[in-house]
PDB file of C-alpha atoms in Angstrom:
ATOM      1  CA  MET A 575       6.211   2.513  -6.824  1.00 91.00           C
ATOM      2  CA  GLU A 576       4.068   1.132  -3.543  1.00 92.00           C
ATOM      3  CA  LEU A 577       6.595   0.919  -0.949  1.00 93.00           C
ATOM      4  CA  SER A 578       4.488  -1.066   2.575  1.00 89.00           C
ATOM      5  CA  THR A 579       6.568   0.200   5.601  1.00 93.00           C
ATOM      6  CA  ALA A 580       5.119   0.140   8.826  1.00 90.00           C
ATOM      7  CA  ARG A 581       4.787   1.942  12.511  1.00 90.00           C
ATOM      8  CA  ASN A 582       4.230   0.252  15.426  1.00 84.00           C
ATOM      9  CA  GLY A 583       2.087  -2.287  14.012  1.00 78.00           C
ATOM     10  CA  LYS A 584       0.164  -0.128  11.299  1.00 85.00           C
ATOM     11  CA  ASP A 585       0.609  -0.008   7.617  1.00 88.00           C
ATOM     12  CA  ILE A 586       2.001   3.582   6.388  1.00 95.00           C
ATOM     13  CA  HIS A 587       2.490   3.469   2.596  1.00 95.00           C
ATOM     14  CA  VAL A 588       4.788   5.577   0.267  1.00 97.00           C
ATOM     15  CA  LEU A 589       4.749   6.295  -3.002  1.00 97.00           C
ATOM     16  CA  GLY A 590       8.108   6.556  -5.591  1.00 97.00           C
ATOM     17  CA  TYR A 591       7.742   8.618  -8.196  1.00 95.00           C
ATOM     18  CA  GLY A 592      10.472   8.457 -10.710  1.00 95.00           C
ATOM     19  CA  PRO A 593      13.472   6.055  -9.434  1.00 96.00           C
ATOM     20  CA  ASP A 594      15.668   5.166 -11.336  1.00 97.00           C
ATOM     21  CA  PRO A 595      14.460   1.001 -12.521  1.00 94.00           C
ATOM     22  CA  SER A 596      17.880   0.015 -13.688  1.00 96.00           C
ATOM     23  CA  ASP A 597      19.830   0.878  -9.741  1.00 97.00           C
ATOM     24  CA  PRO A 598      21.352  -1.484  -9.013  1.00 96.00           C
ATOM     25  CA  LEU A 599      21.459  -1.022  -5.102  1.00 96.00           C
ATOM     26  CA  TRP A 600      16.965  -0.304  -5.539  1.00 96.00           C
ATOM     27  CA  ILE A 601      16.683  -3.577  -7.199  1.00 95.00           C
ATOM     28  CA  GLU A 602      18.466  -5.086  -4.952  1.00 95.00           C
ATOM     29  CA  ARG A 603      16.280  -4.154  -1.948  1.00 94.00           C
ATOM     30  CA  LEU A 604      13.012  -4.412  -3.614  1.00 92.00           C
ATOM     31  CA  SER A 605      14.177  -8.032  -4.055  1.00 90.00           C
ATOM     32  CA  SER A 606      15.165  -8.333   0.108  1.00 89.00           C
ATOM     33  CA  GLN A 607      11.644  -6.545   0.218  1.00 86.00           C
ATOM     34  CA  GLY A 608      10.566  -9.785  -2.418  1.00 83.00           C
ATOM     35  CA  LYS A 609      11.526 -11.981  -0.462  1.00 87.00           C
ATOM     36  CA  VAL A 610      10.251 -11.034   2.925  1.00 85.00           C
ATOM     37  CA  ARG A 611       6.665 -11.198   1.533  1.00 84.00           C
ATOM     38  CA  GLU A 612       7.403 -14.836  -0.205  1.00 88.00           C
ATOM     39  CA  ARG A 613       7.955 -16.182   3.662  1.00 89.00           C
ATOM     40  CA  ARG A 614       4.746 -13.342   4.536  1.00 89.00           C
ATOM     41  CA  ASN A 615       2.680 -15.468   2.756  1.00 92.00           C
ATOM     42  CA  GLU A 616       4.237 -18.811   3.786  1.00 94.00           C
ATOM     43  CA  LEU A 617       3.131 -17.978   7.125  1.00 94.00           C
ATOM     44  CA  LEU A 618       0.168 -16.559   6.710  1.00 95.00           C
ATOM     45  CA  LEU A 619      -0.491 -20.051   4.932  1.00 96.00           C
ATOM     46  CA  GLN A 620       0.349 -22.250   8.391  1.00 95.00           C
ATOM     47  CA  ARG A 621      -2.005 -19.479  10.046  1.00 96.00           C
ATOM     48  CA  LEU A 622      -5.044 -20.605   8.200  1.00 97.00           C
ATOM     49  CA  GLY A 623      -4.177 -24.362   8.403  1.00 96.00           C
ATOM     50  CA  GLN A 624      -4.233 -24.082  12.580  1.00 96.00           C
ATOM     51  CA  LEU A 625      -7.538 -21.902  11.976  1.00 96.00           C
ATOM     52  CA  GLY A 626      -9.057 -25.106  10.085  1.00 95.00           C
ATOM     53  CA  ILE A 627      -8.891 -23.053   6.369  1.00 96.00           C
ATOM     54  CA  GLU A 628      -6.843 -25.393   4.195  1.00 93.00           C
ATOM     55  CA  LEU A 629      -5.597 -22.766   1.339  1.00 95.00           C
ATOM     56  CA  THR A 630      -2.531 -23.698  -1.202  1.00 94.00           C
ATOM     57  CA  LEU A 631      -0.915 -21.143  -2.573  1.00 92.00           C
ATOM     58  CA  ARG A 632      -1.956 -22.105  -5.459  1.00 92.00           C
ATOM     59  CA  GLN A 633      -4.701 -21.109  -4.810  1.00 93.00           C
ATOM     60  CA  VAL A 634      -3.847 -17.666  -3.954  1.00 92.00           C
ATOM     61  CA  LEU A 635      -1.782 -16.961  -6.910  1.00 90.00           C
ATOM     62  CA  ASP A 636      -5.016 -17.714  -9.248  1.00 89.00           C
ATOM     63  CA  ALA A 637      -7.503 -15.587  -7.184  1.00 86.00           C
ATOM     64  CA  ALA A 638      -4.258 -13.205  -7.452  1.00 83.00           C
ATOM     65  CA  ALA A 639      -3.655 -13.659 -11.803  1.00 82.00           C
ATOM     66  CA  GLN A 640      -5.482 -10.946 -14.286  1.00 63.00           C
ATOM     67  CA  GLY A 641      -6.038 -12.482 -17.040  1.00 51.00           C
ATOM     68  CA  ASP A 642      -3.234 -12.188 -19.749  1.00 49.00           C
ATOM     69  CA  ARG A 643      -0.870 -10.488 -17.094  1.00 59.00           C
ATOM     70  CA  GLY A 644      -0.413 -13.540 -15.004  1.00 63.00           C
ATOM     71  CA  VAL A 645       0.490 -13.324 -11.652  1.00 66.00           C
ATOM     72  CA  PRO A 646       1.757  -9.894 -10.364  1.00 68.00           C
ATOM     73  CA  ALA A 647       4.969  -9.723  -9.100  1.00 66.00           C
ATOM     74  CA  SER A 648       4.298  -9.037  -5.715  1.00 76.00           C
ATOM     75  CA  VAL A 649       1.650 -11.552  -3.716  1.00 85.00           C
ATOM     76  CA  GLY A 650      -0.279 -10.138  -0.495  1.00 86.00           C
ATOM     77  CA  ARG A 651      -3.099 -10.267   1.676  1.00 90.00           C
ATOM     78  CA  PRO A 652      -5.399  -8.780  -0.929  1.00 88.00           C
ATOM     79  CA  HIS A 653      -5.283 -11.802  -2.918  1.00 91.00           C
ATOM     80  CA  PHE A 654      -5.521 -14.194   0.324  1.00 94.00           C
ATOM     81  CA  ALA A 655      -8.764 -12.456   1.434  1.00 93.00           C
ATOM     82  CA  ALA A 656      -9.546 -13.055  -2.852  1.00 91.00           C
ATOM     83  CA  ALA A 657      -8.538 -16.761  -2.812  1.00 93.00           C
ATOM     84  CA  LEU A 658     -10.536 -17.010   0.742  1.00 95.00           C
ATOM     85  CA  VAL A 659     -13.798 -15.882  -1.264  1.00 93.00           C
ATOM     86  CA  LYS A 660     -13.696 -17.839  -4.386  1.00 91.00           C
ATOM     87  CA  ALA A 661     -13.184 -20.729  -1.759  1.00 94.00           C
ATOM     88  CA  GLY A 662     -16.091 -19.650   0.061  1.00 94.00           C
ATOM     89  CA  VAL A 663     -14.540 -19.334   3.027  1.00 96.00           C
ATOM     90  CA  VAL A 664     -16.117 -15.739   3.742  1.00 96.00           C
ATOM     91  CA  SER A 665     -18.524 -13.947   0.856  1.00 94.00           C
ATOM     92  CA  THR A 666     -16.576 -10.577   0.563  1.00 92.00           C
ATOM     93  CA  VAL A 667     -13.057  -9.318   0.349  1.00 90.00           C
ATOM     94  CA  ARG A 668     -13.942  -7.095   3.542  1.00 90.00           C
ATOM     95  CA  GLU A 669     -14.837 -10.054   5.486  1.00 95.00           C
ATOM     96  CA  ALA A 670     -11.871 -11.953   4.795  1.00 95.00           C
ATOM     97  CA  PHE A 671     -10.216  -8.591   6.263  1.00 94.00           C
ATOM     98  CA  GLU A 672     -12.180  -8.612   9.656  1.00 95.00           C
ATOM     99  CA  LEU A 673     -12.292 -12.531  10.171  1.00 96.00           C
ATOM    100  CA  TYR A 674      -8.630 -13.126   9.451  1.00 97.00           C
ATOM    101  CA  LEU A 675      -6.141 -10.794   7.631  1.00 95.00           C
ATOM    102  CA  ALA A 676      -6.138  -7.062   8.854  1.00 90.00           C
ATOM    103  CA  GLU A 677      -3.796  -6.512  11.358  1.00 84.00           C
ATOM    104  CA  GLY A 678      -4.818  -7.866  15.396  1.00 88.00           C
ATOM    105  CA  ALA A 679      -7.146 -10.812  13.275  1.00 94.00           C
ATOM    106  CA  PRO A 680      -6.769 -14.450  14.066  1.00 96.00           C
ATOM    107  CA  ALA A 681      -3.966 -14.845  10.691  1.00 96.00           C
ATOM    108  CA  TYR A 682      -2.728 -11.524  10.276  1.00 92.00           C
ATOM    109  CA  VAL A 683       1.146 -12.251  10.941  1.00 89.00           C
ATOM    110  CA  GLU A 684       3.850  -9.395  11.543  1.00 81.00           C
ATOM    111  CA  ILE A 685       6.770  -9.483   9.873  1.00 80.00           C
ATOM    112  CA  PRO A 686      10.265  -7.532   9.958  1.00 78.00           C
ATOM    113  CA  ARG A 687       9.469  -3.829   8.005  1.00 83.00           C
ATOM    114  CA  LEU A 688      11.062  -1.267   6.705  1.00 91.00           C
ATOM    115  CA  THR A 689      10.109   1.920   8.494  1.00 95.00           C
ATOM    116  CA  PRO A 690       8.282   5.325   6.754  1.00 97.00           C
ATOM    117  CA  GLU A 691      11.554   7.214   7.041  1.00 97.00           C
ATOM    118  CA  GLU A 692      13.848   3.967   5.255  1.00 96.00           C
ATOM    119  CA  GLY A 693      11.288   4.012   2.760  1.00 97.00           C
ATOM    120  CA  ILE A 694      11.836   7.453   1.454  1.00 98.00           C
ATOM    121  CA  ARG A 695      14.950   7.095   1.945  1.00 97.00           C
ATOM    122  CA  TRP A 696      15.480   4.729  -0.519  1.00 97.00           C
ATOM    123  CA  ILE A 697      13.480   6.230  -3.124  1.00 98.00           C
ATOM    124  CA  ALA A 698      15.700   9.289  -2.592  1.00 97.00           C
ATOM    125  CA  GLU A 699      18.580   7.274  -2.931  1.00 97.00           C
ATOM    126  CA  ALA A 700      17.019   5.585  -6.127  1.00 98.00           C
ATOM    127  CA  GLY A 701      16.506   9.229  -7.410  1.00 96.00           C
ATOM    128  CA  GLY A 702      13.206   9.225  -6.603  1.00 96.00           C
ATOM    129  CA  VAL A 703      10.426  11.727  -4.944  1.00 96.00           C
ATOM    130  CA  ALA A 704       9.044  10.390  -1.775  1.00 98.00           C
ATOM    131  CA  VAL A 705       5.212  10.567  -1.367  1.00 98.00           C
ATOM    132  CA  LEU A 706       2.760   9.766   1.709  1.00 98.00           C
ATOM    133  CA  ALA A 707      -0.025   7.198   0.331  1.00 97.00           C
ATOM    134  CA  HIS A 708      -3.871   7.540   1.290  1.00 97.00           C
ATOM    135  CA  PRO A 709      -3.055   9.083   4.798  1.00 97.00           C
ATOM    136  CA  GLY A 710      -6.971   9.131   5.497  1.00 96.00           C
ATOM    137  CA  LEU A 711      -6.698   5.255   5.796  1.00 93.00           C
ATOM    138  CA  TYR A 712      -3.904   5.102   8.609  1.00 94.00           C
ATOM    139  CA  ARG A 713      -6.602   7.055  11.254  1.00 92.00           C
ATOM    140  CA  ASP A 714      -3.722   8.306  12.191  1.00 94.00           C
ATOM    141  CA  ASP A 715      -3.218  12.602  11.527  1.00 96.00           C
ATOM    142  CA  ALA A 716      -0.381  13.090  14.461  1.00 96.00           C
ATOM    143  CA  GLU A 717       1.597  10.813  12.956  1.00 96.00           C
ATOM    144  CA  VAL A 718       1.022  12.355   9.328  1.00 97.00           C
ATOM    145  CA  GLU A 719       1.569  15.285  10.564  1.00 97.00           C
ATOM    146  CA  ARG A 720       4.928  14.394  11.898  1.00 96.00           C
ATOM    147  CA  LEU A 721       6.144  12.555   8.710  1.00 97.00           C
ATOM    148  CA  ALA A 722       4.845  16.167   6.982  1.00 97.00           C
ATOM    149  CA  ALA A 723       7.085  17.657   9.005  1.00 96.00           C
ATOM    150  CA  ALA A 724       9.732  15.810   9.201  1.00 95.00           C
ATOM    151  CA  GLY A 725      11.235  16.636   5.881  1.00 92.00           C
ATOM    152  CA  GLY A 726      12.057  14.310   3.033  1.00 95.00           C
ATOM    153  CA  LEU A 727       8.441  14.193   1.660  1.00 97.00           C
ATOM    154  CA  ALA A 728       7.531  16.084  -1.872  1.00 96.00           C
ATOM    155  CA  GLY A 729       4.133  15.059  -1.514  1.00 97.00           C
ATOM    156  CA  ILE A 730       0.522  13.894   0.257  1.00 97.00           C
ATOM    157  CA  GLU A 731      -1.774  11.904  -1.856  1.00 97.00           C
ATOM    158  CA  ALA A 732      -4.019  14.134  -0.502  1.00 96.00           C
ATOM    159  CA  PHE A 733      -7.319  12.375  -3.393  1.00 95.00           C
ATOM    160  CA  HIS A 734      -7.691   9.191  -3.381  1.00 95.00           C
ATOM    161  CA  SER A 735     -10.288   6.874  -3.821  1.00 92.00           C
ATOM    162  CA  ASP A 736     -11.102   5.596  -0.495  1.00 92.00           C
ATOM    163  CA  HIS A 737     -11.284   9.403   0.946  1.00 95.00           C
ATOM    164  CA  THR A 738     -13.765  11.644   1.426  1.00 94.00           C
ATOM    165  CA  PRO A 739     -14.355  14.859  -0.015  1.00 95.00           C
ATOM    166  CA  GLU A 740     -14.067  16.065   4.244  1.00 97.00           C
ATOM    167  CA  GLU A 741     -10.487  13.805   4.124  1.00 97.00           C
ATOM    168  CA  GLU A 742      -9.817  15.499   0.874  1.00 96.00           C
ATOM    169  CA  ARG A 743     -10.201  18.939   1.600  1.00 97.00           C
ATOM    170  CA  LYS A 744      -7.953  18.401   5.055  1.00 97.00           C
ATOM    171  CA  TYR A 745      -5.036  16.908   3.539  1.00 98.00           C
ATOM    172  CA  LEU A 746      -4.958  19.048   0.837  1.00 96.00           C
ATOM    173  CA  ARG A 747      -4.505  22.273   3.669  1.00 97.00           C
ATOM    174  CA  LEU A 748      -1.578  20.099   5.848  1.00 97.00           C
ATOM    175  CA  ALA A 749       0.156  20.122   2.271  1.00 97.00           C
ATOM    176  CA  GLU A 750      -0.025  23.558   1.853  1.00 96.00           C
ATOM    177  CA  ARG A 751       0.810  24.399   5.177  1.00 97.00           C
ATOM    178  CA  HIS A 752       4.242  22.389   5.100  1.00 97.00           C
ATOM    179  CA  GLY A 753       4.857  23.096   1.311  1.00 96.00           C
ATOM    180  CA  LEU A 754       4.201  20.092  -0.171  1.00 97.00           C
ATOM    181  CA  LEU A 755       2.774  18.983  -3.116  1.00 96.00           C
ATOM    182  CA  ALA A 756      -0.786  17.112  -3.213  1.00 96.00           C
ATOM    183  CA  THR A 757      -0.988  14.158  -5.422  1.00 96.00           C
ATOM    184  CA  GLY A 758      -4.111  12.161  -6.098  1.00 94.00           C
ATOM    185  CA  GLY A 759      -4.518   8.495  -7.931  1.00 90.00           C
ATOM    186  CA  SER A 760      -7.414   6.355  -7.998  1.00 90.00           C
ATOM    187  CA  ASP A 761      -4.994   3.717  -6.336  1.00 87.00           C
ATOM    188  CA  TYR A 762      -6.423   1.005  -8.664  1.00 83.00           C
ATOM    189  CA  HIS A 763      -5.655  -2.593  -7.452  1.00 75.00           C
ATOM    190  CA  GLY A 764      -8.217  -4.363 -10.025  1.00 73.00           C
ATOM    191  CA  SER A 765     -11.180  -6.422  -9.133  1.00 69.00           C
ATOM    192  CA  ARG A 766     -10.956  -9.102  -6.496  1.00 62.00           C
ATOM    193  CA  GLY A 767     -14.460 -11.565  -5.296  1.00 57.00           C
ATOM    194  CA  GLY A 768     -15.818  -9.240  -7.547  1.00 65.00           C
ATOM    195  CA  GLU A 769     -15.237  -6.320  -5.368  1.00 69.00           C
ATOM    196  CA  MET A 770     -13.157  -3.457  -6.872  1.00 70.00           C
ATOM    197  CA  HIS A 771     -10.095  -2.984  -4.252  1.00 71.00           C
ATOM    198  CA  HIS A 772      -9.922   0.633  -4.030  1.00 80.00           C
ATOM    199  CA  GLY A 773     -10.773   3.010  -7.376  1.00 80.00           C
ATOM    200  CA  ASP A 774     -11.140   2.439 -10.612  1.00 86.00           C
ATOM    201  CA  VAL A 775      -9.100   3.418 -12.953  1.00 87.00           C
ATOM    202  CA  GLY A 776      -9.357   7.975 -13.418  1.00 86.00           C
ATOM    203  CA  SER A 777     -11.800   7.919 -10.473  1.00 85.00           C
ATOM    204  CA  ARG A 778      -9.772  10.519  -8.796  1.00 87.00           C
ATOM    205  CA  THR A 779      -7.582  12.756 -10.918  1.00 86.00           C
ATOM    206  CA  VAL A 780      -5.455  15.769 -11.006  1.00 89.00           C
ATOM    207  CA  ASP A 781      -4.362  18.399 -13.095  1.00 87.00           C
ATOM    208  CA  ALA A 782      -1.417  16.367 -14.665  1.00 84.00           C
ATOM    209  CA  ARG A 783       0.764  18.726 -16.160  1.00 84.00           C
ATOM    210  CA  THR A 784       1.162  21.084 -13.351  1.00 84.00           C
ATOM    211  CA  LEU A 785       1.815  17.973 -10.532  1.00 90.00           C
ATOM    212  CA  LEU A 786       4.270  16.015 -13.023  1.00 88.00           C
ATOM    213  CA  GLU A 787       6.271  19.287 -13.596  1.00 90.00           C
ATOM    214  CA  ARG A 788       6.797  19.618 -10.369  1.00 91.00           C
ATOM    215  CA  LEU A 789       7.798  16.648  -9.563  1.00 89.00           C
ATOM    216  CA  LYS A 790       9.737  16.262 -11.951  1.00 88.00           C
ATOM    217  CA  ARG A 791      11.344  19.836 -10.536  1.00 88.00           C
TER     218      ARG A 791
END
């Protein structure tokens, strides 16, 4: 599970490995977050309309649909970006974020968000372990260092499709310094508007046997 949290308006994602999917409190908490996101999506459509861009929820859901799997359970800004590309408003997903959807852009909508500490606690209380996702995307190593030192995290996703080799080495050292696991992932989110979102499946790998055993412990 990838939980979206925030600090001072900056998105920070926390990965939950092994939370109990039948835990009633976990289910209730995820449901509450889904409702917040649905409200954000409504406000985002309104904001785009105020900017003269008429986009419907149906267009966003169509852009989010993934073949036979249908619409994913969580619809967010990447799907809006794909819809904007499909509608001819922008040429690329990156352009959609830069012009409209990124933090500080005209259509960006701020909503009540979990703090990273709350996300970490939720995962732990559901029987899982928390890992800080893609630290290089935050451009805030002081915050990464603070979270690593605070306790509660099991690891840091050092190896990621959007990390440079230098960043991967840096976050591997940071994880080792704090006694944390160094995990990895492609962060595959599918293809949107003809562009791969993050990386393809298998574009980043780690020693699964060693890492899985340590995550279980």
